[in-house]
Short mmCIF file of C-alpha atoms and ligand atoms in Angstrom, two decimals:
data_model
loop_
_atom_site.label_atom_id
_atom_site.label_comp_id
_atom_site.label_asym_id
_atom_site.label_seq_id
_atom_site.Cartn_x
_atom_site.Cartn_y
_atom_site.Cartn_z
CA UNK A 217 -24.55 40.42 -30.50
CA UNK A 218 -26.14 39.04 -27.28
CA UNK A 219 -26.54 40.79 -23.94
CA UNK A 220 -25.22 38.72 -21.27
CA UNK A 221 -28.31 36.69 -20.43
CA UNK A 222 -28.72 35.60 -23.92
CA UNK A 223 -27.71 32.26 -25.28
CA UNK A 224 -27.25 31.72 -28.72
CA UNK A 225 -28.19 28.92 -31.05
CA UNK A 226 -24.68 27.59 -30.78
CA UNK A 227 -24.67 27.25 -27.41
CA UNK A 228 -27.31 24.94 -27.28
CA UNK A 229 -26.27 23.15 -30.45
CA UNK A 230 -22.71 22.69 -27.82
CA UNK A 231 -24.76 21.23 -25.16
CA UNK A 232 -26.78 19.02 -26.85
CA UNK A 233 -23.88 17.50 -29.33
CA UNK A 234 -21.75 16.92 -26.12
CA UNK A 235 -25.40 14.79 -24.96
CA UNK A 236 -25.24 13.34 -27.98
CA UNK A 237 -21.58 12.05 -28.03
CA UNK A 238 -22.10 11.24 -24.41
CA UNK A 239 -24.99 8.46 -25.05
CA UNK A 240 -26.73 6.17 -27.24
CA UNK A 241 -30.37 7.33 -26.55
CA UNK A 242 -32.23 9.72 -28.91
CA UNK A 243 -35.01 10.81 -26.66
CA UNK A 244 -38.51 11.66 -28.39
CA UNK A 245 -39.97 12.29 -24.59
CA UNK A 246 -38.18 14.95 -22.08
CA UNK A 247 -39.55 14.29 -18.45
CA UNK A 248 -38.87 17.31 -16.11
CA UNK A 249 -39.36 16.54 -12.19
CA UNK A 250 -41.15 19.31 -9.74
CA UNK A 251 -40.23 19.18 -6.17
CA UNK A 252 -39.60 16.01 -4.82
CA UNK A 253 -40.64 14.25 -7.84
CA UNK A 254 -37.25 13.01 -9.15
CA UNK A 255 -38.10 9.56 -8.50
CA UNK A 256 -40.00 9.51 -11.74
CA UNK A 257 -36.47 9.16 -13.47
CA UNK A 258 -36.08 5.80 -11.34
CA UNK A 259 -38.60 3.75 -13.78
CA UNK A 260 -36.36 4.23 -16.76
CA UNK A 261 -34.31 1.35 -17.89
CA UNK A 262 -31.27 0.97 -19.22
CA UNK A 263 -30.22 4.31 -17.90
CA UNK A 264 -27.19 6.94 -18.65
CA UNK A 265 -27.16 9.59 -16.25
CA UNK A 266 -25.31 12.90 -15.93
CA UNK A 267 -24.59 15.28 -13.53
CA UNK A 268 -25.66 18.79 -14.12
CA UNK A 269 -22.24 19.77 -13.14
CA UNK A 270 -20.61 17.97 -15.72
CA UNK A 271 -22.91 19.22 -18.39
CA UNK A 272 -21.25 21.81 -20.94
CA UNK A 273 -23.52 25.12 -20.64
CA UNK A 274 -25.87 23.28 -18.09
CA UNK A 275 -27.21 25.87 -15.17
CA UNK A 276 -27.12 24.22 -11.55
CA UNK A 277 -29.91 23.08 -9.41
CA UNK A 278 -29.73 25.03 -5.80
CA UNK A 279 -33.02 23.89 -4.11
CA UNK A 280 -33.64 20.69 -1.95
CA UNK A 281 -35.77 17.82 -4.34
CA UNK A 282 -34.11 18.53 -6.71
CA UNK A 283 -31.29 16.15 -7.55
CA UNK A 284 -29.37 18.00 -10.27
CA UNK A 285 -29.37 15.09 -12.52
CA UNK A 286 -30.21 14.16 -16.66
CA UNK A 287 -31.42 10.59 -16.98
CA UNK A 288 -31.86 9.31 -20.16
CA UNK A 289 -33.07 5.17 -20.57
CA UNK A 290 -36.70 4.01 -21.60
CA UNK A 291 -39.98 3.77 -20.39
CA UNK A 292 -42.03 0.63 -22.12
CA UNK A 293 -39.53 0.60 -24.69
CA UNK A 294 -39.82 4.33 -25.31
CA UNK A 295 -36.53 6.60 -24.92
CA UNK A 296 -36.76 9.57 -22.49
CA UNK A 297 -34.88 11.87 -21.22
CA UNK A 298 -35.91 13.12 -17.55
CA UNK A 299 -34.49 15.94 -15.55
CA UNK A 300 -34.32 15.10 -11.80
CA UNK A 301 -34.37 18.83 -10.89
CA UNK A 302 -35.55 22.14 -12.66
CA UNK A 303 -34.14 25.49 -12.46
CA UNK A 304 -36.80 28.18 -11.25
CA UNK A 305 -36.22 31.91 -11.77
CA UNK A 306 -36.32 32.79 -7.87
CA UNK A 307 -32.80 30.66 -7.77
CA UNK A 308 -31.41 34.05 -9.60
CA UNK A 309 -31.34 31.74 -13.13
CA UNK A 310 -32.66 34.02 -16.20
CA UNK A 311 -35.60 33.00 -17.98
CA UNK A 312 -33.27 31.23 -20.72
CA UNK A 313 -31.62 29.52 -18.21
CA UNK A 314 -34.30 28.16 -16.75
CA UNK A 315 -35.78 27.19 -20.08
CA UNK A 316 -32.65 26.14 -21.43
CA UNK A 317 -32.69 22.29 -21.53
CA UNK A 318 -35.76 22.70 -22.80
CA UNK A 319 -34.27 23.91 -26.52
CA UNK A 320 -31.09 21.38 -26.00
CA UNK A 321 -34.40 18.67 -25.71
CA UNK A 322 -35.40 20.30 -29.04
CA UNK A 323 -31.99 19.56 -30.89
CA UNK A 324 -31.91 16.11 -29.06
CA UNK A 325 -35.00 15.57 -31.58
CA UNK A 326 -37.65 15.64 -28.51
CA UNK A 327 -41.29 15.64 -29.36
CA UNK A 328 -42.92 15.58 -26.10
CA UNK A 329 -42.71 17.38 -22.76
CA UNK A 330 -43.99 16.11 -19.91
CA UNK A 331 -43.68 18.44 -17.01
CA UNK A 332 -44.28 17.90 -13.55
CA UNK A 333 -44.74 20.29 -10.43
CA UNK A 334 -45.60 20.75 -6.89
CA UNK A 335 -48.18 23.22 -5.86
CA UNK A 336 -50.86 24.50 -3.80
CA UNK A 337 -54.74 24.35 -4.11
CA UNK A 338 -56.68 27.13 -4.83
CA UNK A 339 -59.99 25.09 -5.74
CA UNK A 340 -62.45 24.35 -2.94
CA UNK A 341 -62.62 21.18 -3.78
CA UNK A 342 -59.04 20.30 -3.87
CA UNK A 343 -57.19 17.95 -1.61
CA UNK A 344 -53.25 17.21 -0.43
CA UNK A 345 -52.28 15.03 -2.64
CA UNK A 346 -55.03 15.33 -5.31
CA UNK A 347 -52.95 14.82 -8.79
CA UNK A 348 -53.77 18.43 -10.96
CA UNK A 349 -53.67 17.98 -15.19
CA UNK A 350 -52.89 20.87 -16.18
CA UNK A 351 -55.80 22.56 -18.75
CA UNK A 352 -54.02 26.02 -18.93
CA UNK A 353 -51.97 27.94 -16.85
CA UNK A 354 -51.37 31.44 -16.17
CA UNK A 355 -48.09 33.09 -16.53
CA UNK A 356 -48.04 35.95 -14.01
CA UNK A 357 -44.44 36.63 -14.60
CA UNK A 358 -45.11 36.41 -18.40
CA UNK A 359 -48.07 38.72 -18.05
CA UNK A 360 -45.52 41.22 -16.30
CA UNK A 361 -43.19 41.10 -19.18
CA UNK A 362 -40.62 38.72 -17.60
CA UNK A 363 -40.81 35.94 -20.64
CA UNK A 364 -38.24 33.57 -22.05
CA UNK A 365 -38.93 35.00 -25.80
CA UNK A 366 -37.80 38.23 -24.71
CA UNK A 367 -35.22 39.50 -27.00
CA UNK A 368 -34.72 38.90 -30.68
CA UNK A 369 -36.11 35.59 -32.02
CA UNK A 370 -34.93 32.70 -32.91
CA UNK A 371 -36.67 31.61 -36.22
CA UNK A 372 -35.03 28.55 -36.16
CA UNK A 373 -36.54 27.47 -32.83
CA UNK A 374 -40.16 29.05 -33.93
CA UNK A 375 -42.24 32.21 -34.88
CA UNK A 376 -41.68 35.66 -32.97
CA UNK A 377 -45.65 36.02 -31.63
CA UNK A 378 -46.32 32.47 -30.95
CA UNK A 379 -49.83 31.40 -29.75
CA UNK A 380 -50.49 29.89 -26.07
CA UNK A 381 -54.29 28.70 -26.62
CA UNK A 382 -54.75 24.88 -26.30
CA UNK A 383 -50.74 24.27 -25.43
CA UNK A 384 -51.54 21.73 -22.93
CA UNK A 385 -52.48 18.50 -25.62
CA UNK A 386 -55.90 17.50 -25.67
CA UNK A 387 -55.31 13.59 -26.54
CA UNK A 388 -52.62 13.32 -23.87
CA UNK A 389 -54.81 15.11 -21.17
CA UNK A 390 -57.73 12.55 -22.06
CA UNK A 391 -55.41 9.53 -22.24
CA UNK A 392 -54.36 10.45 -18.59
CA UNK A 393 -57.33 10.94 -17.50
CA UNK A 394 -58.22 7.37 -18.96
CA UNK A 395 -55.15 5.53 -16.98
CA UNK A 396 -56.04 7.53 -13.85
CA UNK A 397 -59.17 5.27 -14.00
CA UNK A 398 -58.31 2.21 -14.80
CA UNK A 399 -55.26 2.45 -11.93
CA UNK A 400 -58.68 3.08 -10.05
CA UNK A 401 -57.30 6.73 -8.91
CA UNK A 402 -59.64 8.90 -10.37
CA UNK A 403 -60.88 9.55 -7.32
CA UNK A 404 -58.12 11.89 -6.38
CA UNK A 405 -57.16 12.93 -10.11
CA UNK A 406 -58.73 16.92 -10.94
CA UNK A 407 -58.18 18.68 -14.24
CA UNK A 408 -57.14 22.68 -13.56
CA UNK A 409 -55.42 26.01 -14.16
CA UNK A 410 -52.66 26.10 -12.81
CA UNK A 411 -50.79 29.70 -12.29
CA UNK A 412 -46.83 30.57 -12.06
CA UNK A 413 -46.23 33.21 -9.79
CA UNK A 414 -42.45 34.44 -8.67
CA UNK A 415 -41.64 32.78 -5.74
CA UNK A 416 -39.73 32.51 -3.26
CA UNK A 417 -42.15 33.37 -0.85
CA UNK A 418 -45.28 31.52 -0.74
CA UNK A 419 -48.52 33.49 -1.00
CA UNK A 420 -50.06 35.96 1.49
CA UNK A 421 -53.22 35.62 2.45
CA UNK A 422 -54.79 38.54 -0.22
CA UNK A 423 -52.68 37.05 -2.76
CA UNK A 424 -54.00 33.49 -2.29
CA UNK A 425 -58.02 35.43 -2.18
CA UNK A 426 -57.13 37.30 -5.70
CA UNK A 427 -55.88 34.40 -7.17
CA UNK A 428 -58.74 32.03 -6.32
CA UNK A 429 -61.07 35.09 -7.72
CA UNK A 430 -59.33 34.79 -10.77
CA UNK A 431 -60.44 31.30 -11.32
CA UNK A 432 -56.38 29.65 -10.04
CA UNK A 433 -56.82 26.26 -9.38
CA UNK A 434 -53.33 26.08 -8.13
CA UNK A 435 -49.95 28.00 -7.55
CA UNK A 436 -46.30 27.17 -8.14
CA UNK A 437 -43.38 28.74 -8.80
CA UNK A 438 -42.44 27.29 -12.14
CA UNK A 439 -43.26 25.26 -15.22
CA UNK A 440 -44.94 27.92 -17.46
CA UNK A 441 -41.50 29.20 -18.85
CA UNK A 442 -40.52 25.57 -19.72
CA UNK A 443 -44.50 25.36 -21.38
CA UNK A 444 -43.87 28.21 -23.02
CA UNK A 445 -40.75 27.82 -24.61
CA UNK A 446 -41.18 23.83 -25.76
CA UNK A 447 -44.74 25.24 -27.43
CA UNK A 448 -42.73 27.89 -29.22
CA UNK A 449 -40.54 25.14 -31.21
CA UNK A 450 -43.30 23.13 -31.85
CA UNK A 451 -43.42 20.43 -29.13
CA UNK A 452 -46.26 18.92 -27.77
CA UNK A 453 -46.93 19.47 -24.01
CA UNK A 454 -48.21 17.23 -20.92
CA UNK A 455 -48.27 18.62 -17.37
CA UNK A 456 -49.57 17.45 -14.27
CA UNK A 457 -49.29 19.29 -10.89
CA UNK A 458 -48.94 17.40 -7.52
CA UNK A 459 -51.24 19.49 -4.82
CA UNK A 460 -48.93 19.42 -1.60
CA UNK A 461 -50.82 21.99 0.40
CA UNK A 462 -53.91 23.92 0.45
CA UNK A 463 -53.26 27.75 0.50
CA UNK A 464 -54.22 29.27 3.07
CA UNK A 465 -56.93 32.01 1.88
CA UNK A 466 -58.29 32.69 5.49
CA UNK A 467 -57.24 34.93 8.50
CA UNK A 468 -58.57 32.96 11.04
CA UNK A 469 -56.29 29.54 9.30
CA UNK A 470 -53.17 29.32 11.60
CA UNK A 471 -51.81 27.23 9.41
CA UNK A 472 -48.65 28.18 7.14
CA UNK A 473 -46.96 25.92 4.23
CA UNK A 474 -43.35 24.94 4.03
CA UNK A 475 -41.26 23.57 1.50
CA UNK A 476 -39.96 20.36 3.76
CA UNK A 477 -44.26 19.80 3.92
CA UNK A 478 -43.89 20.38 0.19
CA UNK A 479 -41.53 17.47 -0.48
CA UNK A 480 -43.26 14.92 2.36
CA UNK A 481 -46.32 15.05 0.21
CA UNK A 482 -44.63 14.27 -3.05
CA UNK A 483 -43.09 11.51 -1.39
CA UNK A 484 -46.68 10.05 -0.75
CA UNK A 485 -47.82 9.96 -3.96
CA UNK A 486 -44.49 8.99 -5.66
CA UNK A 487 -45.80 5.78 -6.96
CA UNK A 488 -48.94 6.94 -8.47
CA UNK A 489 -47.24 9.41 -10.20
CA UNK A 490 -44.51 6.76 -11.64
CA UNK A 491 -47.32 4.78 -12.85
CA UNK A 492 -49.17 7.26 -14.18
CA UNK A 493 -46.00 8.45 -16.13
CA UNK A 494 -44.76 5.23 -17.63
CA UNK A 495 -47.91 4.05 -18.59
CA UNK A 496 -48.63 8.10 -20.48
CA UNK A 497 -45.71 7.27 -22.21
CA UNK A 498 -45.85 3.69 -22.92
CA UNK A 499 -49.59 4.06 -24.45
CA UNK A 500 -48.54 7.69 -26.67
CA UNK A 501 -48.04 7.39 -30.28
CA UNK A 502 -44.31 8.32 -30.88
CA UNK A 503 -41.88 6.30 -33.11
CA UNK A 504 -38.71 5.20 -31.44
CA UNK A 505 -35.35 6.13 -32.41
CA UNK A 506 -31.89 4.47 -31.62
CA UNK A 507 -29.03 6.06 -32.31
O1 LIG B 69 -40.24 22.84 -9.13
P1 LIG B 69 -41.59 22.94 -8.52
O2 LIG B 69 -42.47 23.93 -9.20
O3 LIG B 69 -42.27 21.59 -8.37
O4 LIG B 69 -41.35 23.47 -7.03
C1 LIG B 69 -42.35 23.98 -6.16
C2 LIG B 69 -42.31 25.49 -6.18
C3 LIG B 69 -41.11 25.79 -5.31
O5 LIG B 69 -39.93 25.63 -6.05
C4 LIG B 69 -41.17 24.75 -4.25
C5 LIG B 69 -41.90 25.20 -3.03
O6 LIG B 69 -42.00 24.17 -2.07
O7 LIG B 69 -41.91 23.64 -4.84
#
């Protein structure tokens, strides 16, 4: 029996054996897009796309930047699958909505998750449009019981109490860091925590002056569900956070954030970030599959 919110094994087993039937790729890399950072999907060749929409068992994307599109092709001859537009739990989506692509990427015989967000600096020494590699994060909704795992476990997928230290891959994080150099942008590359908090609303000031005293580097409103739930069933993980704004942390700042601000920024560095992406995946060591 499953409560309403619950989604069974079968359902994603539906949704990705529809993907399957649908296209020739079998991914080994899943790419999902933060705000305004769909145009990562545009470097993949050879491409079969799908709309959301026409996805069996697929949730919907309801927030601007976010396309609401599955792109599967290759980046330097590796096969991806990238999704222009992520499902965050302020949208009303459950937890295993938001992670669920996430498991169908799992079935699809994905290895590697590469996620991708907008959010605002905490650190001092933070810039707009600094590019954050995600060390750890902090799960604020997790921490408050609101967690993806909740319910009864799926063995299949992985173990009931999984572990969260060292989730974001050491080799891949250094490998970045080495492209970021020789693409002679190190300059504006950081390495961070980066912390999910609820959303909608972005952070008042006491929020963004407990956070920073917490040791945040920076704040979204997504990404450690989708972390969460691809370390669970054994995937390896890659994320990278786009800083779009500083948060504002003083009372005498007149400044506020907004999300069109949000999605100008990503816009800026949408090349970088395609470069820095392609060449990640081009230079990992994964063995290519056809079908
Ligand atoms: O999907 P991400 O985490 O990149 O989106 C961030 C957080 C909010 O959804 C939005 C705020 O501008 O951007």
């Amino acid at each position: 029996m499953h409560s309403k919110d619950q989604i069974s094994h079968d359902d994603y087993q539906t949704t990705a054996d529809w993907l399957l039937s649908q296209t020739q790729h079998r991914p080994k890399v899943a790419i999902i897009c933060g705000s305004g950072l769909g145009m990562l999907a545009e470097a993949l060749q050879c491409q079969d796309s799908f709309k959301y929409s026409d996805i069996p068992g697929f949730p919907q994307s309801t927030v601007q930047g976010h396309a609401g599109r599955l792109v599967f092709g290759e980046l330097r001859g590796k096969t991806c699958v990238c999704m222009q537009g992520r499902f965050h739990m302020y949208e009303g989506h459950s937890l295993c909505k938001v992670t669920f692509p996430v498991r169908v990427f799992k079935l699809l015989g994905v290895e590697t998750l590469i996620v991708t967000n907008a959010a605002g600096s905490l650190a001092d020494s933070y810039q707009c449009g600094d590019i954050m590699i995600i060390r750890d994060h902090i799960n604020f909704p997790g921490l408050a019981g609101l967690n993806p795992l909740n319910g009864p476990n799926d063995d299949k997928f992985g173990p009931r109490f999984p572990p969260m230290s060292g989730v974001y891959d050491k080799d891949l994080r250094k490998l970045a860091f080495d492209i970021c150099k020789s693409m002679g942008v190190s300059q504006y590359v950081q390495e961070g925590v980066y912390c999910m908090v609820g959303g909608p609303n972005f952070e008042s000031i006491a929020e963004a002056r407990l956070l920073h005293r917490l040791g945040v580097d920076a704040v979204g409103m997504s990404t450690a569900p989708e972390v969460l739930v691809a370390s669970h069933c054994g995937m390896r993980v890659f994320g990278l956070s786009l800083i779009t704004n500083k948060v504002v942390k003083s009372y005498q700042d007149s400044e506020t954030v907004n999300h069109e601000a949000v999605l100008e920024v990503s816009k800026m560095r949408s090349e970088s970030l395609q470069k820095l992406v392609t060449e990640l995946v081009g230079r990992m060591d994964i063995n290519n599959n056809t079908a």
